[in-house]
PDB file of N, CA and C in Angstrom:
ATOM      1  N   MET A   1     -14.046  -5.468   5.783  1.00  0.00           N
ATOM      2  CA  MET A   1     -12.974  -5.422   5.111  1.00  0.00           C
ATOM      3  C   MET A   1     -13.303  -5.310   3.544  1.00  0.00           C
ATOM      4  N   ASN A   2     -12.484  -4.828   3.019  1.00  0.00           N
ATOM      5  CA  ASN A   2     -12.580  -4.797   1.270  1.00  0.00           C
ATOM      6  C   ASN A   2     -11.814  -6.056   0.534  1.00  0.00           C
ATOM      7  N   VAL A   3     -13.085  -6.375  -0.655  1.00  0.00           N
ATOM      8  CA  VAL A   3     -12.644  -7.170  -0.922  1.00  0.00           C
ATOM      9  C   VAL A   3     -12.999  -7.029  -2.758  1.00  0.00           C
ATOM     10  N   ASN A   4     -12.830  -7.945  -4.026  1.00  0.00           N
ATOM     11  CA  ASN A   4     -12.979  -7.768  -5.094  1.00  0.00           C
ATOM     12  C   ASN A   4     -14.195  -8.443  -5.360  1.00  0.00           C
ATOM     13  N   TYR A   5     -14.994  -7.359  -6.066  1.00  0.00           N
ATOM     14  CA  TYR A   5     -16.458  -7.864  -6.127  1.00  0.00           C
ATOM     15  C   TYR A   5     -16.769  -9.302  -6.979  1.00  0.00           C
ATOM     16  N   LYS A   6     -15.691  -9.462  -7.967  1.00  0.00           N
ATOM     17  CA  LYS A   6     -16.104 -10.575  -8.607  1.00  0.00           C
ATOM     18  C   LYS A   6     -15.451 -12.222  -7.778  1.00  0.00           C
ATOM     19  N   LYS A   7     -14.702 -11.652  -6.905  1.00  0.00           N
ATOM     20  CA  LYS A   7     -14.152 -12.766  -5.509  1.00  0.00           C
ATOM     21  C   LYS A   7     -14.998 -12.960  -4.420  1.00  0.00           C
ATOM     22  N   GLN A   8     -16.184 -12.049  -4.103  1.00  0.00           N
ATOM     23  CA  GLN A   8     -17.067 -12.380  -3.063  1.00  0.00           C
ATOM     24  C   GLN A   8     -17.119 -13.331  -2.362  1.00  0.00           C
ATOM     25  N   SER A   9     -18.130 -13.983  -3.402  1.00  0.00           N
ATOM     26  CA  SER A   9     -18.821 -15.362  -2.772  1.00  0.00           C
ATOM     27  C   SER A   9     -17.708 -16.149  -2.658  1.00  0.00           C
ATOM     28  N   SER A  10     -16.588 -16.477  -3.170  1.00  0.00           N
ATOM     29  CA  SER A  10     -15.227 -17.699  -3.122  1.00  0.00           C
ATOM     30  C   SER A  10     -14.773 -17.096  -1.550  1.00  0.00           C
ATOM     31  N   VAL A  11     -15.070 -15.685  -1.285  1.00  0.00           N
ATOM     32  CA  VAL A  11     -13.973 -15.420  -0.349  1.00  0.00           C
ATOM     33  C   VAL A  11     -14.776 -15.633   1.231  1.00  0.00           C
ATOM     34  N   ILE A  12     -16.543 -15.334   0.908  1.00  0.00           N
ATOM     35  CA  ILE A  12     -17.070 -15.818   2.040  1.00  0.00           C
ATOM     36  C   ILE A  12     -16.981 -17.265   2.493  1.00  0.00           C
ATOM     37  N   ASP A  13     -16.934 -17.801   1.422  1.00  0.00           N
ATOM     38  CA  ASP A  13     -16.965 -19.311   1.293  1.00  0.00           C
ATOM     39  C   ASP A  13     -15.369 -19.856   2.220  1.00  0.00           C
ATOM     40  N   GLN A  14     -15.029 -19.111   2.483  1.00  0.00           N
ATOM     41  CA  GLN A  14     -13.258 -19.339   2.777  1.00  0.00           C
ATOM     42  C   GLN A  14     -13.120 -19.026   4.258  1.00  0.00           C
ATOM     43  N   ILE A  15     -13.230 -17.536   4.282  1.00  0.00           N
ATOM     44  CA  ILE A  15     -13.427 -17.287   5.633  1.00  0.00           C
ATOM     45  C   ILE A  15     -14.728 -18.250   6.494  1.00  0.00           C
ATOM     46  N   LYS A  16     -15.479 -18.881   6.273  1.00  0.00           N
ATOM     47  CA  LYS A  16     -16.558 -19.302   6.488  1.00  0.00           C
ATOM     48  C   LYS A  16     -15.687 -20.819   7.471  1.00  0.00           C
ATOM     49  N   LEU A  17     -14.376 -21.084   7.034  1.00  0.00           N
ATOM     50  CA  LEU A  17     -14.046 -22.307   7.139  1.00  0.00           C
ATOM     51  C   LEU A  17     -12.948 -22.179   8.277  1.00  0.00           C
ATOM     52  N   LEU A  18     -12.552 -21.041   8.496  1.00  0.00           N
ATOM     53  CA  LEU A  18     -12.053 -20.661   9.596  1.00  0.00           C
ATOM     54  C   LEU A  18     -12.730 -21.132  10.842  1.00  0.00           C
ATOM     55  N   SER A  19     -11.941 -21.734  12.209  1.00  0.00           N
ATOM     56  CA  SER A  19     -12.630 -22.496  12.849  1.00  0.00           C
ATOM     57  C   SER A  19     -13.123 -20.891  14.000  1.00  0.00           C
ATOM     58  N   THR A  20     -12.566 -19.637  14.308  1.00  0.00           N
ATOM     59  CA  THR A  20     -12.682 -18.968  14.959  1.00  0.00           C
ATOM     60  C   THR A  20     -14.304 -17.992  14.888  1.00  0.00           C
ATOM     61  N   VAL A  21     -14.062 -18.280  13.341  1.00  0.00           N
ATOM     62  CA  VAL A  21     -15.589 -17.158  12.738  1.00  0.00           C
ATOM     63  C   VAL A  21     -16.812 -18.082  12.698  1.00  0.00           C
ATOM     64  N   LYS A  22     -17.465 -16.493  13.697  1.00  0.00           N
ATOM     65  CA  LYS A  22     -18.721 -16.647  14.094  1.00  0.00           C
ATOM     66  C   LYS A  22     -19.682 -16.389  13.159  1.00  0.00           C
ATOM     67  N   ALA A  23     -19.515 -15.352  12.336  1.00  0.00           N
ATOM     68  CA  ALA A  23     -20.226 -14.762  11.891  1.00  0.00           C
ATOM     69  C   ALA A  23     -19.319 -14.125  10.661  1.00  0.00           C
ATOM     70  N   VAL A  24     -20.219 -14.122   9.256  1.00  0.00           N
ATOM     71  CA  VAL A  24     -19.936 -13.348   8.138  1.00  0.00           C
ATOM     72  C   VAL A  24     -20.810 -12.411   7.498  1.00  0.00           C
ATOM     73  N   LYS A  25     -20.969 -10.954   6.842  1.00  0.00           N
ATOM     74  CA  LYS A  25     -22.023 -10.705   6.586  1.00  0.00           C
ATOM     75  C   LYS A  25     -21.588  -9.105   5.592  1.00  0.00           C
ATOM     76  N   SER A  26     -22.374  -9.522   4.481  1.00  0.00           N
ATOM     77  CA  SER A  26     -22.036  -8.826   3.390  1.00  0.00           C
ATOM     78  C   SER A  26     -22.648  -7.262   4.083  1.00  0.00           C
ATOM     79  N   VAL A  27     -21.818  -6.123   3.693  1.00  0.00           N
ATOM     80  CA  VAL A  27     -22.767  -4.562   3.741  1.00  0.00           C
ATOM     81  C   VAL A  27     -22.368  -3.877   3.202  1.00  0.00           C
ATOM     82  N   TYR A  28     -23.120  -2.745   3.005  1.00  0.00           N
ATOM     83  CA  TYR A  28     -23.163  -1.421   2.160  1.00  0.00           C
ATOM     84  C   TYR A  28     -22.212  -0.584   2.593  1.00  0.00           C
ATOM     85  N   GLY A  29     -21.454   0.445   1.864  1.00  0.00           N
ATOM     86  CA  GLY A  29     -20.828   1.579   2.064  1.00  0.00           C
ATOM     87  C   GLY A  29     -18.939   1.488   1.635  1.00  0.00           C
ATOM     88  N   ILE A  30     -18.582   2.142   2.842  1.00  0.00           N
ATOM     89  CA  ILE A  30     -17.090   2.087   3.004  1.00  0.00           C
ATOM     90  C   ILE A  30     -16.472   0.607   2.925  1.00  0.00           C
ATOM     91  N   TYR A  31     -17.031  -0.307   3.325  1.00  0.00           N
ATOM     92  CA  TYR A  31     -17.040  -1.814   3.496  1.00  0.00           C
ATOM     93  C   TYR A  31     -17.294  -2.729   2.933  1.00  0.00           C
ATOM     94  N   ASP A  32     -17.115  -4.015   2.618  1.00  0.00           N
ATOM     95  CA  ASP A  32     -17.856  -5.114   2.151  1.00  0.00           C
ATOM     96  C   ASP A  32     -18.285  -6.358   2.863  1.00  0.00           C
ATOM     97  N   LEU A  33     -17.636  -6.456   3.330  1.00  0.00           N
ATOM     98  CA  LEU A  33     -17.812  -7.459   4.642  1.00  0.00           C
ATOM     99  C   LEU A  33     -17.319  -7.432   6.214  1.00  0.00           C
ATOM    100  N   VAL A  34     -18.375  -7.465   6.849  1.00  0.00           N
ATOM    101  CA  VAL A  34     -17.867  -7.663   8.456  1.00  0.00           C
ATOM    102  C   VAL A  34     -17.852  -9.079   8.410  1.00  0.00           C
ATOM    103  N   VAL A  35     -16.427  -9.812   9.212  1.00  0.00           N
ATOM    104  CA  VAL A  35     -16.625 -11.047  10.097  1.00  0.00           C
ATOM    105  C   VAL A  35     -16.068 -10.760  11.421  1.00  0.00           C
ATOM    106  N   ILE A  36     -16.892 -11.667  12.088  1.00  0.00           N
ATOM    107  CA  ILE A  36     -16.760 -11.718  13.526  1.00  0.00           C
ATOM    108  C   ILE A  36     -16.042 -13.026  13.838  1.00  0.00           C
ATOM    109  N   PHE A  37     -15.239 -12.668  14.903  1.00  0.00           N
ATOM    110  CA  PHE A  37     -14.454 -14.171  15.248  1.00  0.00           C
ATOM    111  C   PHE A  37     -14.802 -14.113  16.824  1.00  0.00           C
ATOM    112  N   GLU A  38     -15.134 -15.309  17.319  1.00  0.00           N
ATOM    113  CA  GLU A  38     -15.206 -15.484  18.415  1.00  0.00           C
ATOM    114  C   GLU A  38     -14.423 -16.444  19.098  1.00  0.00           C
ATOM    115  N   SER A  39     -13.627 -16.432  20.320  1.00  0.00           N
ATOM    116  CA  SER A  39     -12.810 -17.135  20.362  1.00  0.00           C
ATOM    117  C   SER A  39     -12.359 -16.737  22.714  1.00  0.00           C
ATOM    118  N   ASP A  40     -12.376 -18.333  22.793  1.00  0.00           N
ATOM    119  CA  ASP A  40     -11.426 -17.819  24.476  1.00  0.00           C
ATOM    120  C   ASP A  40     -10.510 -17.287  24.302  1.00  0.00           C
ATOM    121  N   ASN A  41      -9.452 -17.998  23.374  1.00  0.00           N
ATOM    122  CA  ASN A  41      -8.392 -17.677  23.126  1.00  0.00           C
ATOM    123  C   ASN A  41      -7.925 -16.842  22.236  1.00  0.00           C
ATOM    124  N   LEU A  42      -7.428 -15.572  22.599  1.00  0.00           N
ATOM    125  CA  LEU A  42      -7.295 -14.400  21.276  1.00  0.00           C
ATOM    126  C   LEU A  42      -5.829 -14.685  20.719  1.00  0.00           C
ATOM    127  N   GLN A  43      -4.911 -15.371  20.979  1.00  0.00           N
ATOM    128  CA  GLN A  43      -4.277 -15.428  20.168  1.00  0.00           C
ATOM    129  C   GLN A  43      -4.267 -16.841  18.952  1.00  0.00           C
ATOM    130  N   GLN A  44      -5.458 -17.685  18.900  1.00  0.00           N
ATOM    131  CA  GLN A  44      -6.188 -18.137  17.868  1.00  0.00           C
ATOM    132  C   GLN A  44      -6.558 -17.083  16.828  1.00  0.00           C
ATOM    133  N   VAL A  45      -7.219 -16.227  17.353  1.00  0.00           N
ATOM    134  CA  VAL A  45      -8.054 -15.470  16.820  1.00  0.00           C
ATOM    135  C   VAL A  45      -6.911 -14.308  15.608  1.00  0.00           C
ATOM    136  N   LYS A  46      -6.298 -14.385  16.303  1.00  0.00           N
ATOM    137  CA  LYS A  46      -4.921 -13.561  16.665  1.00  0.00           C
ATOM    138  C   LYS A  46      -4.208 -14.161  15.255  1.00  0.00           C
ATOM    139  N   SER A  47      -4.335 -15.519  14.912  1.00  0.00           N
ATOM    140  CA  SER A  47      -3.183 -16.396  14.423  1.00  0.00           C
ATOM    141  C   SER A  47      -4.224 -16.458  12.934  1.00  0.00           C
ATOM    142  N   GLU A  48      -5.551 -16.572  12.898  1.00  0.00           N
ATOM    143  CA  GLU A  48      -6.201 -16.630  11.460  1.00  0.00           C
ATOM    144  C   GLU A  48      -6.483 -15.445  11.032  1.00  0.00           C
ATOM    145  N   ILE A  49      -6.278 -13.939  11.754  1.00  0.00           N
ATOM    146  CA  ILE A  49      -6.339 -13.052  11.315  1.00  0.00           C
ATOM    147  C   ILE A  49      -5.182 -12.713  10.673  1.00  0.00           C
ATOM    148  N   ASP A  50      -4.319 -12.934  11.309  1.00  0.00           N
ATOM    149  CA  ASP A  50      -2.487 -12.223  10.652  1.00  0.00           C
ATOM    150  C   ASP A  50      -2.268 -13.651   9.737  1.00  0.00           C
ATOM    151  N   GLU A  51      -2.269 -14.621   9.989  1.00  0.00           N
ATOM    152  CA  GLU A  51      -1.835 -15.664   9.147  1.00  0.00           C
ATOM    153  C   GLU A  51      -2.227 -16.505   8.060  1.00  0.00           C
ATOM    154  N   LYS A  52      -3.894 -16.750   7.989  1.00  0.00           N
ATOM    155  CA  LYS A  52      -5.195 -17.231   6.989  1.00  0.00           C
ATOM    156  C   LYS A  52      -5.686 -16.666   6.329  1.00  0.00           C
ATOM    157  N   LEU A  53      -6.503 -15.236   6.625  1.00  0.00           N
ATOM    158  CA  LEU A  53      -6.725 -13.902   6.391  1.00  0.00           C
ATOM    159  C   LEU A  53      -6.329 -13.985   4.886  1.00  0.00           C
ATOM    160  N   PRO A  54      -4.395 -13.484   4.668  1.00  0.00           N
ATOM    161  CA  PRO A  54      -3.861 -12.908   3.829  1.00  0.00           C
ATOM    162  C   PRO A  54      -3.516 -13.856   2.726  1.00  0.00           C
ATOM    163  N   LEU A  55      -3.730 -14.863   2.622  1.00  0.00           N
ATOM    164  CA  LEU A  55      -4.128 -16.086   1.682  1.00  0.00           C
ATOM    165  C   LEU A  55      -5.228 -16.286   0.962  1.00  0.00           C
ATOM    166  N   ILE A  56      -5.914 -15.721   0.902  1.00  0.00           N
ATOM    167  CA  ILE A  56      -7.161 -15.626   0.841  1.00  0.00           C
ATOM    168  C   ILE A  56      -7.415 -15.148  -0.272  1.00  0.00           C
ATOM    169  N   ASP A  57      -7.431 -15.263  -1.881  1.00  0.00           N
ATOM    170  CA  ASP A  57      -7.340 -14.253  -2.773  1.00  0.00           C
ATOM    171  C   ASP A  57      -8.689 -13.457  -2.603  1.00  0.00           C
ATOM    172  N   GLY A  58      -8.505 -12.485  -3.112  1.00  0.00           N
ATOM    173  CA  GLY A  58      -9.738 -11.515  -3.215  1.00  0.00           C
ATOM    174  C   GLY A  58     -10.159 -10.638  -2.271  1.00  0.00           C
ATOM    175  N   ILE A  59      -8.902 -10.983  -1.014  1.00  0.00           N
ATOM    176  CA  ILE A  59      -9.571  -9.744   0.260  1.00  0.00           C
ATOM    177  C   ILE A  59      -7.818  -8.534  -0.088  1.00  0.00           C
ATOM    178  N   GLU A  60      -8.591  -7.224  -0.607  1.00  0.00           N
ATOM    179  CA  GLU A  60      -7.866  -5.989  -0.717  1.00  0.00           C
ATOM    180  C   GLU A  60      -7.214  -5.326   0.672  1.00  0.00           C
ATOM    181  N   ASN A  61      -8.368  -5.180   1.377  1.00  0.00           N
ATOM    182  CA  ASN A  61      -7.688  -4.305   2.526  1.00  0.00           C
ATOM    183  C   ASN A  61      -8.690  -4.659   3.842  1.00  0.00           C
ATOM    184  N   MET A  62      -8.220  -4.556   5.015  1.00  0.00           N
ATOM    185  CA  MET A  62      -8.784  -5.449   6.038  1.00  0.00           C
ATOM    186  C   MET A  62      -8.258  -4.169   7.367  1.00  0.00           C
ATOM    187  N   THR A  63      -9.638  -3.806   8.032  1.00  0.00           N
ATOM    188  CA  THR A  63      -9.379  -3.391   9.382  1.00  0.00           C
ATOM    189  C   THR A  63      -9.637  -3.747  10.807  1.00  0.00           C
ATOM    190  N   THR A  64      -8.998  -3.794  11.337  1.00  0.00           N
ATOM    191  CA  THR A  64      -9.638  -5.088  12.533  1.00  0.00           C
ATOM    192  C   THR A  64      -9.675  -4.095  13.764  1.00  0.00           C
ATOM    193  N   LEU A  65     -11.152  -4.613  14.631  1.00  0.00           N
ATOM    194  CA  LEU A  65     -11.251  -4.069  15.798  1.00  0.00           C
ATOM    195  C   LEU A  65     -11.372  -5.174  17.178  1.00  0.00           C
ATOM    196  N   ILE A  66     -11.120  -4.799  18.239  1.00  0.00           N
ATOM    197  CA  ILE A  66     -10.720  -6.142  19.041  1.00  0.00           C
ATOM    198  C   ILE A  66     -11.327  -5.806  20.497  1.00  0.00           C
ATOM    199  N   SER A  67     -12.645  -6.737  20.422  1.00  0.00           N
ATOM    200  CA  SER A  67     -13.529  -6.024  21.905  1.00  0.00           C
ATOM    201  C   SER A  67     -13.208  -7.220  22.747  1.00  0.00           C
ATOM    202  N   VAL A  68     -12.950  -6.726  24.239  1.00  0.00           N
ATOM    203  CA  VAL A  68     -12.248  -7.553  25.060  1.00  0.00           C
ATOM    204  C   VAL A  68     -13.176  -7.623  26.354  1.00  0.00           C
ATOM    205  N   SER A  69     -13.772  -8.812  26.264  1.00  0.00           N
ATOM    206  CA  SER A  69     -14.814  -8.746  27.514  1.00  0.00           C
ATOM    207  C   SER A  69     -14.612  -9.535  28.624  1.00  0.00           C
TER     208      SER A  69
END
């Protein structure tokens, strides 16, 4: 995801509070953060991505990839 640089620390702290978040990593390049969600319940992950992430101030853009194994 892309985040407002001035709000990055706050964004990370808020994302870490989500129940399905396994890791949040700062990265360099086209994106600012990589967030890894993990759950046996795909609907729970989808709910947090669709409903909770948009409420976090400072997130400017998101791209999602889902790995199912």
